[in-house]
mmCIF file of C-alpha atoms in Angstrom:
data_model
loop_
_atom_site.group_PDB
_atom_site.id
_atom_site.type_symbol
_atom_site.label_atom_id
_atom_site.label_comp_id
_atom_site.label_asym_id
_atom_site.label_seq_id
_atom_site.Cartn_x
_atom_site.Cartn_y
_atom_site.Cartn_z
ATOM 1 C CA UNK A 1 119.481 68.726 74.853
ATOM 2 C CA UNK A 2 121.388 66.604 72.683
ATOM 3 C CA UNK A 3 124.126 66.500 75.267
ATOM 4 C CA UNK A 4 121.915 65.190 78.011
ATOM 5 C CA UNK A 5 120.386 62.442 75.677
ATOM 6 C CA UNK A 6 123.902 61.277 75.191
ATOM 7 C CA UNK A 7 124.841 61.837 78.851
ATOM 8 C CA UNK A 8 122.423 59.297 80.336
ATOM 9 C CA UNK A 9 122.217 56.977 77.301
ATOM 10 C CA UNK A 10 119.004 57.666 75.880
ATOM 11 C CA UNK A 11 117.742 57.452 72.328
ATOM 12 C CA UNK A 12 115.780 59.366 70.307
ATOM 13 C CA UNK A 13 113.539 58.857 66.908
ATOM 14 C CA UNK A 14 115.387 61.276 64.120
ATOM 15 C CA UNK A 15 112.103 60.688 62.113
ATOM 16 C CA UNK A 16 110.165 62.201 65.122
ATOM 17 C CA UNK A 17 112.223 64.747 65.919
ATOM 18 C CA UNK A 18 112.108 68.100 64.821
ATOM 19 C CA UNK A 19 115.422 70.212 65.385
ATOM 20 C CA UNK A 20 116.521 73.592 65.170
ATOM 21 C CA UNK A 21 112.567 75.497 65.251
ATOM 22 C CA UNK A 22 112.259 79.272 66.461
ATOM 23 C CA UNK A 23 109.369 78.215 68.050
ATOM 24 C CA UNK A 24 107.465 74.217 68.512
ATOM 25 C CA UNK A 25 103.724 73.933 69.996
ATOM 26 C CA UNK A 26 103.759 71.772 73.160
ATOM 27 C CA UNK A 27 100.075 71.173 75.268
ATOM 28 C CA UNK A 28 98.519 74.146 74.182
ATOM 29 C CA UNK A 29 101.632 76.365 74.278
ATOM 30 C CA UNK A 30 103.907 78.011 71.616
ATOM 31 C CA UNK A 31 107.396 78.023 73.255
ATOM 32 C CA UNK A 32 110.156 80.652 71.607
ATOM 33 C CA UNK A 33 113.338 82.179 72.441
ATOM 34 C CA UNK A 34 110.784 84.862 73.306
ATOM 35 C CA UNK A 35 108.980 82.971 76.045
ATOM 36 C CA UNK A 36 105.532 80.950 76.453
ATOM 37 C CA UNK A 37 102.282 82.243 74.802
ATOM 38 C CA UNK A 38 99.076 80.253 74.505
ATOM 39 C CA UNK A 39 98.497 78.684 71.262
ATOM 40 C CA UNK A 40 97.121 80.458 68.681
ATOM 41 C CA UNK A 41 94.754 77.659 68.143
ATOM 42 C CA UNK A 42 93.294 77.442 72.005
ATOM 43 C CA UNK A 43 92.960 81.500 71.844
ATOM 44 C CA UNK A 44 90.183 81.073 68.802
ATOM 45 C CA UNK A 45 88.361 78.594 70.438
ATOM 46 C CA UNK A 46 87.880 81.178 73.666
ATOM 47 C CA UNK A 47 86.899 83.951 71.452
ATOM 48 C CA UNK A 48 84.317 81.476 69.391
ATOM 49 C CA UNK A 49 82.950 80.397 72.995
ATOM 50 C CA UNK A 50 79.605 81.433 73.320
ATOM 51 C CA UNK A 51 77.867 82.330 76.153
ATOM 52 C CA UNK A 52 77.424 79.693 78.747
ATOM 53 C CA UNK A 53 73.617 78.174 79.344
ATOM 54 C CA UNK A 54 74.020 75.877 81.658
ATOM 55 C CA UNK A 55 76.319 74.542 84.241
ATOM 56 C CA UNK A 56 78.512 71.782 82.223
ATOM 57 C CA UNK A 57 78.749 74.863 79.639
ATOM 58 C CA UNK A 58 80.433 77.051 82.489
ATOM 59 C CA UNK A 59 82.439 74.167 84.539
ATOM 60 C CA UNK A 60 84.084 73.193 80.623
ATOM 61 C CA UNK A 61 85.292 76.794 79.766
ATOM 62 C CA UNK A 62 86.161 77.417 83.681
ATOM 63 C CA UNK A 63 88.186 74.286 82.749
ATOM 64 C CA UNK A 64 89.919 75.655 79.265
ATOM 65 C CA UNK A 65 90.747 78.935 81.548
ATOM 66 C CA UNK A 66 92.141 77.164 84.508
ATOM 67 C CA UNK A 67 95.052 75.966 82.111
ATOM 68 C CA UNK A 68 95.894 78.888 81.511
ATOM 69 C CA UNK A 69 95.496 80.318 84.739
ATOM 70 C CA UNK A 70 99.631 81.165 85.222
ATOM 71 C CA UNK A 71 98.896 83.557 82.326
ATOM 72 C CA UNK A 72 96.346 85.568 83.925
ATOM 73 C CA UNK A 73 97.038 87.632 87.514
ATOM 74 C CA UNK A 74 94.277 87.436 89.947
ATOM 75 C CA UNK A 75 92.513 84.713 88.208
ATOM 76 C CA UNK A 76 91.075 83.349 91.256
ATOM 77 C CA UNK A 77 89.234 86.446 91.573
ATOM 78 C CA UNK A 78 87.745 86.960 88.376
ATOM 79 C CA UNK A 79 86.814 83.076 88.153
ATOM 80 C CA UNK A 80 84.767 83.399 91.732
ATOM 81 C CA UNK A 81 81.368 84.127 90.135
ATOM 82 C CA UNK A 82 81.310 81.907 87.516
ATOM 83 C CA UNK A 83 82.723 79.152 89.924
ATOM 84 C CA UNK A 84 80.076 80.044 92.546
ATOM 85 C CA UNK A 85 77.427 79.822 89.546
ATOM 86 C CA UNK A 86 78.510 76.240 89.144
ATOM 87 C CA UNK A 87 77.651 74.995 92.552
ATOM 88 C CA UNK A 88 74.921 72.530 93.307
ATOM 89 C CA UNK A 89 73.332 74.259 95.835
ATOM 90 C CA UNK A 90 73.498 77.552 93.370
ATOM 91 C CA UNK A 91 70.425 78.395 91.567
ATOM 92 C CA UNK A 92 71.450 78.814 87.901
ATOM 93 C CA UNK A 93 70.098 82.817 87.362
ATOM 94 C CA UNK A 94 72.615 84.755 84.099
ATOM 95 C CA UNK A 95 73.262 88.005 85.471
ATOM 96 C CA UNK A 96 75.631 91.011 84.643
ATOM 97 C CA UNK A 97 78.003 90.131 87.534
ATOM 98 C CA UNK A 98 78.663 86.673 85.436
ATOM 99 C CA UNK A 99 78.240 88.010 82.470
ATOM 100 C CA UNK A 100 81.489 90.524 83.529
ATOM 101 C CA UNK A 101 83.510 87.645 84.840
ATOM 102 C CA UNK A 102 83.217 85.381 81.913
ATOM 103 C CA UNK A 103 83.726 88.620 79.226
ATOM 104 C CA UNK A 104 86.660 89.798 81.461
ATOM 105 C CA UNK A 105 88.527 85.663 81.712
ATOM 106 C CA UNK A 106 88.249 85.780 77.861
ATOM 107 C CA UNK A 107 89.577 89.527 77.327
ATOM 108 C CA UNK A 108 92.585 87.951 79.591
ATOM 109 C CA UNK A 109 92.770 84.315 78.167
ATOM 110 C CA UNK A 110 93.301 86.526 74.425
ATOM 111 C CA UNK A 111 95.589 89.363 75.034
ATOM 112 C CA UNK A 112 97.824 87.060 77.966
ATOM 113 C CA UNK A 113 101.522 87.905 78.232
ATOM 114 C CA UNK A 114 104.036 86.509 77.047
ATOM 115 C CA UNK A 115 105.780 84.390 80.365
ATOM 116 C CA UNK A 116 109.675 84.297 80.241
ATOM 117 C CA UNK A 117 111.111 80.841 80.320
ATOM 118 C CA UNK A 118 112.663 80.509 83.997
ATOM 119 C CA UNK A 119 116.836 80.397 83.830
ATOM 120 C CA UNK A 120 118.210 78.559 87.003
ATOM 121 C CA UNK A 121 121.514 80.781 86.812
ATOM 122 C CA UNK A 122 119.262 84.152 87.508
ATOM 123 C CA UNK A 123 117.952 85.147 90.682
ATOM 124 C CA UNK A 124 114.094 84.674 91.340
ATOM 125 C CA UNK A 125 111.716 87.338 92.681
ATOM 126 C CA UNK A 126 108.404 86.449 94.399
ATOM 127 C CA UNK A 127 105.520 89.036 94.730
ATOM 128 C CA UNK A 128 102.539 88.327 97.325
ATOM 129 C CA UNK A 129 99.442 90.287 98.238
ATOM 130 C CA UNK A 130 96.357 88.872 100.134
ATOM 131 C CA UNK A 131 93.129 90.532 101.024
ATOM 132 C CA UNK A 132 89.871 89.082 102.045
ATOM 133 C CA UNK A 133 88.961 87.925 98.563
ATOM 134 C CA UNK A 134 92.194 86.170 98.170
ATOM 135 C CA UNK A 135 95.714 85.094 97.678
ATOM 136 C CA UNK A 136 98.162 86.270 94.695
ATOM 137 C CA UNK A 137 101.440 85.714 93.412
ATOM 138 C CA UNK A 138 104.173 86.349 90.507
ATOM 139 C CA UNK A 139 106.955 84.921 89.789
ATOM 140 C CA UNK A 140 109.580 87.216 88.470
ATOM 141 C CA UNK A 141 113.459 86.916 87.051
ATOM 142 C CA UNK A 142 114.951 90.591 85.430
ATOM 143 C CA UNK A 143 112.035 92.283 86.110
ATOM 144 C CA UNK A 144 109.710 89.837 83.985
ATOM 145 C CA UNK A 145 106.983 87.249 84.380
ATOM 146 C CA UNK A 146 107.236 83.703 84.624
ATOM 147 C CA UNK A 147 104.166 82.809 86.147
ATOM 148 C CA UNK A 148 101.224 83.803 88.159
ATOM 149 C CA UNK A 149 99.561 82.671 90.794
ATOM 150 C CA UNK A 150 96.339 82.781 93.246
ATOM 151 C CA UNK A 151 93.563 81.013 94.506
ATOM 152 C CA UNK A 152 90.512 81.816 96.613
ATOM 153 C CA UNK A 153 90.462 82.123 100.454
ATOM 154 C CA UNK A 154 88.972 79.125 102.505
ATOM 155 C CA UNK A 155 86.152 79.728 104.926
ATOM 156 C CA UNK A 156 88.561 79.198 107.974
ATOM 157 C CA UNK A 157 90.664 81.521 106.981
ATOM 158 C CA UNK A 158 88.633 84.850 106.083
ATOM 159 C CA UNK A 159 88.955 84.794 109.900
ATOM 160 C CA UNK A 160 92.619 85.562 109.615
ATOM 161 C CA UNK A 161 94.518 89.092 111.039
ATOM 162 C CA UNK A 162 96.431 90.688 108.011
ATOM 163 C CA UNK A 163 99.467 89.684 109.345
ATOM 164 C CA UNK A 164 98.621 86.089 109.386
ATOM 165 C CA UNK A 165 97.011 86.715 105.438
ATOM 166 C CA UNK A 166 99.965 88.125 104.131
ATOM 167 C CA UNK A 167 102.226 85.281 105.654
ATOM 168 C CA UNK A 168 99.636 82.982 103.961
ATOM 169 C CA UNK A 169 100.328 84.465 100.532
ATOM 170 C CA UNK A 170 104.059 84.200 100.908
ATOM 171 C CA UNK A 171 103.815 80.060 101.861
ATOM 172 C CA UNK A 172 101.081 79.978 98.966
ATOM 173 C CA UNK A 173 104.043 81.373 96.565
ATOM 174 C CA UNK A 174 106.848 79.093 98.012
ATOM 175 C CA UNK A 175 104.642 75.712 97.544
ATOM 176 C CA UNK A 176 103.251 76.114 94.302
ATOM 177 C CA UNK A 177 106.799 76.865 93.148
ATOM 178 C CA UNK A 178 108.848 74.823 95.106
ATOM 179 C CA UNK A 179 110.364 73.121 92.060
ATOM 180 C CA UNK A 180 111.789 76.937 91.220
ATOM 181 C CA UNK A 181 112.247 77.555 94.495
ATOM 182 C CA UNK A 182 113.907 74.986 96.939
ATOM 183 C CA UNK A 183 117.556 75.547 97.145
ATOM 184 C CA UNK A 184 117.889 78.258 95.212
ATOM 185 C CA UNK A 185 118.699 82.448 96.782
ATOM 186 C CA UNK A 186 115.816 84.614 96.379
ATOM 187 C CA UNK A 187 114.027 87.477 97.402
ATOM 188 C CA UNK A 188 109.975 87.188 98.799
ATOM 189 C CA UNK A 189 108.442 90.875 98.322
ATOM 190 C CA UNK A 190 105.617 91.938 100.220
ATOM 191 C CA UNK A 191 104.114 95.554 101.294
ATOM 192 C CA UNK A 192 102.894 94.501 104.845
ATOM 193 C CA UNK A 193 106.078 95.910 106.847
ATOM 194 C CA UNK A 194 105.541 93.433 109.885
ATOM 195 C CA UNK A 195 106.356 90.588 107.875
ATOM 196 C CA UNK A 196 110.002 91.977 107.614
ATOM 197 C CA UNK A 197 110.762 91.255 111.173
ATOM 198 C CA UNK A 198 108.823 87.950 111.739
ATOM 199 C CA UNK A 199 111.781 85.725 112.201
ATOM 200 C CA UNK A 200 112.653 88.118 115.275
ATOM 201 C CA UNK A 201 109.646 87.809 116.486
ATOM 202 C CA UNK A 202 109.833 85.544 120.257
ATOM 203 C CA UNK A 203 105.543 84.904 120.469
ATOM 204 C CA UNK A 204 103.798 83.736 117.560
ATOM 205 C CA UNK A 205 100.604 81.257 118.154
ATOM 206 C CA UNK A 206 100.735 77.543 116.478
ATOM 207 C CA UNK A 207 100.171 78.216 113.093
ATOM 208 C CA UNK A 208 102.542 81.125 112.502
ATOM 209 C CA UNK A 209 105.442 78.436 114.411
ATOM 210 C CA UNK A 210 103.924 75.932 111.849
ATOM 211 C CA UNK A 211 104.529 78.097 108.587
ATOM 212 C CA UNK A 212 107.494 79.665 109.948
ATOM 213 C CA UNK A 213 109.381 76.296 110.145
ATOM 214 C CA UNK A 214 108.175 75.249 106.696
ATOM 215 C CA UNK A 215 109.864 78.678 105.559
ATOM 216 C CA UNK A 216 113.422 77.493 107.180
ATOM 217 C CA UNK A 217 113.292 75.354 104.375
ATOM 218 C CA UNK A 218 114.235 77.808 101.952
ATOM 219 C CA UNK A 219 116.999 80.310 101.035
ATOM 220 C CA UNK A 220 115.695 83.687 101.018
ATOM 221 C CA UNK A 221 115.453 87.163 102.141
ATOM 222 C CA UNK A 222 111.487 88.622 102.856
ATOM 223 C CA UNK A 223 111.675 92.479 101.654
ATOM 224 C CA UNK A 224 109.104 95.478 102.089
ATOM 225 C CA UNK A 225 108.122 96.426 98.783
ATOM 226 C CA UNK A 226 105.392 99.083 98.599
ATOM 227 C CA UNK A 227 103.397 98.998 95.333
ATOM 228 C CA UNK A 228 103.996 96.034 93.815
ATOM 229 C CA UNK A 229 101.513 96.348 91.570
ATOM 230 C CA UNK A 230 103.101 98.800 89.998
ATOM 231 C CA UNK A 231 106.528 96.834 89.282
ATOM 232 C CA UNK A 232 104.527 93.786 87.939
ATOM 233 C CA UNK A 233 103.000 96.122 85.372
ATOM 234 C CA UNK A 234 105.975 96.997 83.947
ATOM 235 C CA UNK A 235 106.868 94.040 83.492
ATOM 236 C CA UNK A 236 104.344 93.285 81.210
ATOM 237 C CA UNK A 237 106.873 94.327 78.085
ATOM 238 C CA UNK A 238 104.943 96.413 75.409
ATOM 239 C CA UNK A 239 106.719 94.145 73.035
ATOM 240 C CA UNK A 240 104.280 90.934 75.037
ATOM 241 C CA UNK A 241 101.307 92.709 74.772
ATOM 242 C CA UNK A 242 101.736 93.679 71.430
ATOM 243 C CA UNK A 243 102.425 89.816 70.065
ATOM 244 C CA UNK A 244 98.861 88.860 71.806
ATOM 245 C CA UNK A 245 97.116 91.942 70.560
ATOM 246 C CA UNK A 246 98.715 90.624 67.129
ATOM 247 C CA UNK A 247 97.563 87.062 67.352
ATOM 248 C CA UNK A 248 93.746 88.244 68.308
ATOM 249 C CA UNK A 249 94.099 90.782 65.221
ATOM 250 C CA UNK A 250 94.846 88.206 62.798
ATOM 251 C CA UNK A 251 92.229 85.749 63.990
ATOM 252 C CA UNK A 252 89.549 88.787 63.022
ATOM 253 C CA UNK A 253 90.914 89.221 59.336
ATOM 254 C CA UNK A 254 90.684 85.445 58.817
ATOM 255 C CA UNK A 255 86.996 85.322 59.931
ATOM 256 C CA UNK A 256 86.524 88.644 57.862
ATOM 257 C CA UNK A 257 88.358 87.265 54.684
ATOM 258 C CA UNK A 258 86.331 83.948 55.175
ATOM 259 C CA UNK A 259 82.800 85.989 54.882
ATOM 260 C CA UNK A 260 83.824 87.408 51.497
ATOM 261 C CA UNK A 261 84.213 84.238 49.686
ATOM 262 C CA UNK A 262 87.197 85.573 47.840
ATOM 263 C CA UNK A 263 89.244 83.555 45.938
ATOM 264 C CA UNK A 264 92.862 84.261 45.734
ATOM 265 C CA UNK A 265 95.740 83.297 42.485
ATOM 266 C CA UNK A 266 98.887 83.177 43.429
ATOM 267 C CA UNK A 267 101.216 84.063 40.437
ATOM 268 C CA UNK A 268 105.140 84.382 39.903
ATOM 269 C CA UNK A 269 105.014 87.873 39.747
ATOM 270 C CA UNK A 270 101.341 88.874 41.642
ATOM 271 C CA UNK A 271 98.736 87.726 43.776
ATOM 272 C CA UNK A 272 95.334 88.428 42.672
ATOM 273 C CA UNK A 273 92.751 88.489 45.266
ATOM 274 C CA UNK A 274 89.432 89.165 44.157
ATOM 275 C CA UNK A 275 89.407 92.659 42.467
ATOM 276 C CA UNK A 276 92.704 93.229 43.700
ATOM 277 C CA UNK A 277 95.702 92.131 42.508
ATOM 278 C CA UNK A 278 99.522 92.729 44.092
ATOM 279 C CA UNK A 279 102.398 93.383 42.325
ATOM 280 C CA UNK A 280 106.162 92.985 42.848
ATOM 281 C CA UNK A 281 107.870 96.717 42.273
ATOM 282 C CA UNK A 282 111.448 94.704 42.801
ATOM 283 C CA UNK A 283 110.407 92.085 39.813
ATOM 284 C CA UNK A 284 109.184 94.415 37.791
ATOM 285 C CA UNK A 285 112.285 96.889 38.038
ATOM 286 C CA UNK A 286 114.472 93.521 37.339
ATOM 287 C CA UNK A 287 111.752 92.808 34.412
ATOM 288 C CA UNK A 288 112.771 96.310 32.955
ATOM 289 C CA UNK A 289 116.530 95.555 33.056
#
């Protein structure tokens, strides 16, 4: 970083900088050596929110999850009700349906992964699915996560064959991460087999031609990959889902430690708190001697 600042003459404040951190918050992120999580602070505030009453209540946390929404696969689909719920024309009746969707978006929003930070030097790997609901996408280098990706289906196109879904996904995936993307070798995985031989294909209608030449644009090679599912599981390291399970942990023993009023002393060689006081056995033993 320093190296670039001096490359194209720019200065920096020493008195607002902070250097050499294993880890800096940045717009509700915590970025590490480790990866991206969402800030500890942002995941308390989801777990405090209480259940939505009226329509500003759900389009404001709908709004706190949709910035987080490359953290959470298929978010589009668990969003749908409570986006439905918060449509004009939408009579605003609480049922179990929303009540699922909006306990599920938190359950995500506090255990998300933890999202590798992309490395231009390593090859990319993009996973699509579609179905009627639709469109999904993740973003993948060594067999881990750097983002995900979906959004719902438009009315015009719950019309569409399979084929012309699945394509659909795969355009999705190279837009929203052109800036990855464009210029770069990489590999488009999808488990509709027809998709594998599109560019041999001699008669496709207008808007296949359309996407197809928007896909010339880019270097890459579209593979059949049955299961994906599977592979972008296991890329969820046990090691991710153990730092969010962590961070949602410690936010219960503060609220818990916070109801019993105690009051802790902190002491060279002890820390009493309440009844209970904690000892040193390596100051002691150097006590002795």
């Amino acid at each position: 970083m320093l190296e670039i600042l001096k490359a194209k003459q720019l200065y920096a404040e020493l008195s607002k900088c902070e250097l050499w951190l294993d880890e800096m918050k940045f717009l509700g992120h915590v970025i590490s050596v480790e990866g991206i999580v969402v800030d500890l602070a942002k995941v308390e505030s989801v777990l405090q929110w209480e259940c939505p009453r009226t329509v500003t209540n759900i389009k404001s946390f709908v709004g706190l999850a949709g910035y987080y929404r490359r953290f959470i696969e298929g978010f589009s689909k668990i969003v749908a009700p409570l986006t439905q719920l918060s449509r004009k024309e939408q009579p605003f009746i609480w049922t179990d349906a929303f009540e699922q969707s909006f306990d599920e978006l938190k359950r995500r929003l506090t255990t998300s992964p933890v999202l590798v930070l992309p490395d231009s030097g390593e090859p990319f790997g993009v996973y699509c699915d579609a179905s009627h609901q639709g469109l999904g996408c993740v973003l993948m280098q060594n067999r881990k996560v750097v983002a995900y990706a979906s959004r719902k289906l438009k009315n015009h196109e719950r019309n569409y064959p399979t084929h012309d879904l699945e394509l659909a996904a795969v355009v999705f995936a190279l837009k929203i991460w052109r800036h990855y993307l464009y210029g770069a070798r990489f590999s488009v995985f999808s488990d509709h087999k027809s998709l594998k031989y599109l560019f041999d294909q001699k008669e496709l209608n207008m808007r296949q031609r359309r996407w197809m030449e928007f896909l010339k644009d880019y270097d890459f090679q579209l593979m059949y990959h049955p299961g994906k599912a599977n592979v972008v599981a296991d890329a969820l390291s046990r090691k991710s889902i153990h730092m969010s399970s962590m961070m949602v942990k410690e936010l219960e023993l503060v609220e818990k430690f916070r109801d019993l009023n105690l009051c802790v002393e902190l002491a060279q060689d002890h820390i009493s708190c309440g009844m209970i006081t904690i000892t040193s056995e390596f100051l002691r033993q150097v006590g002795q001697k």
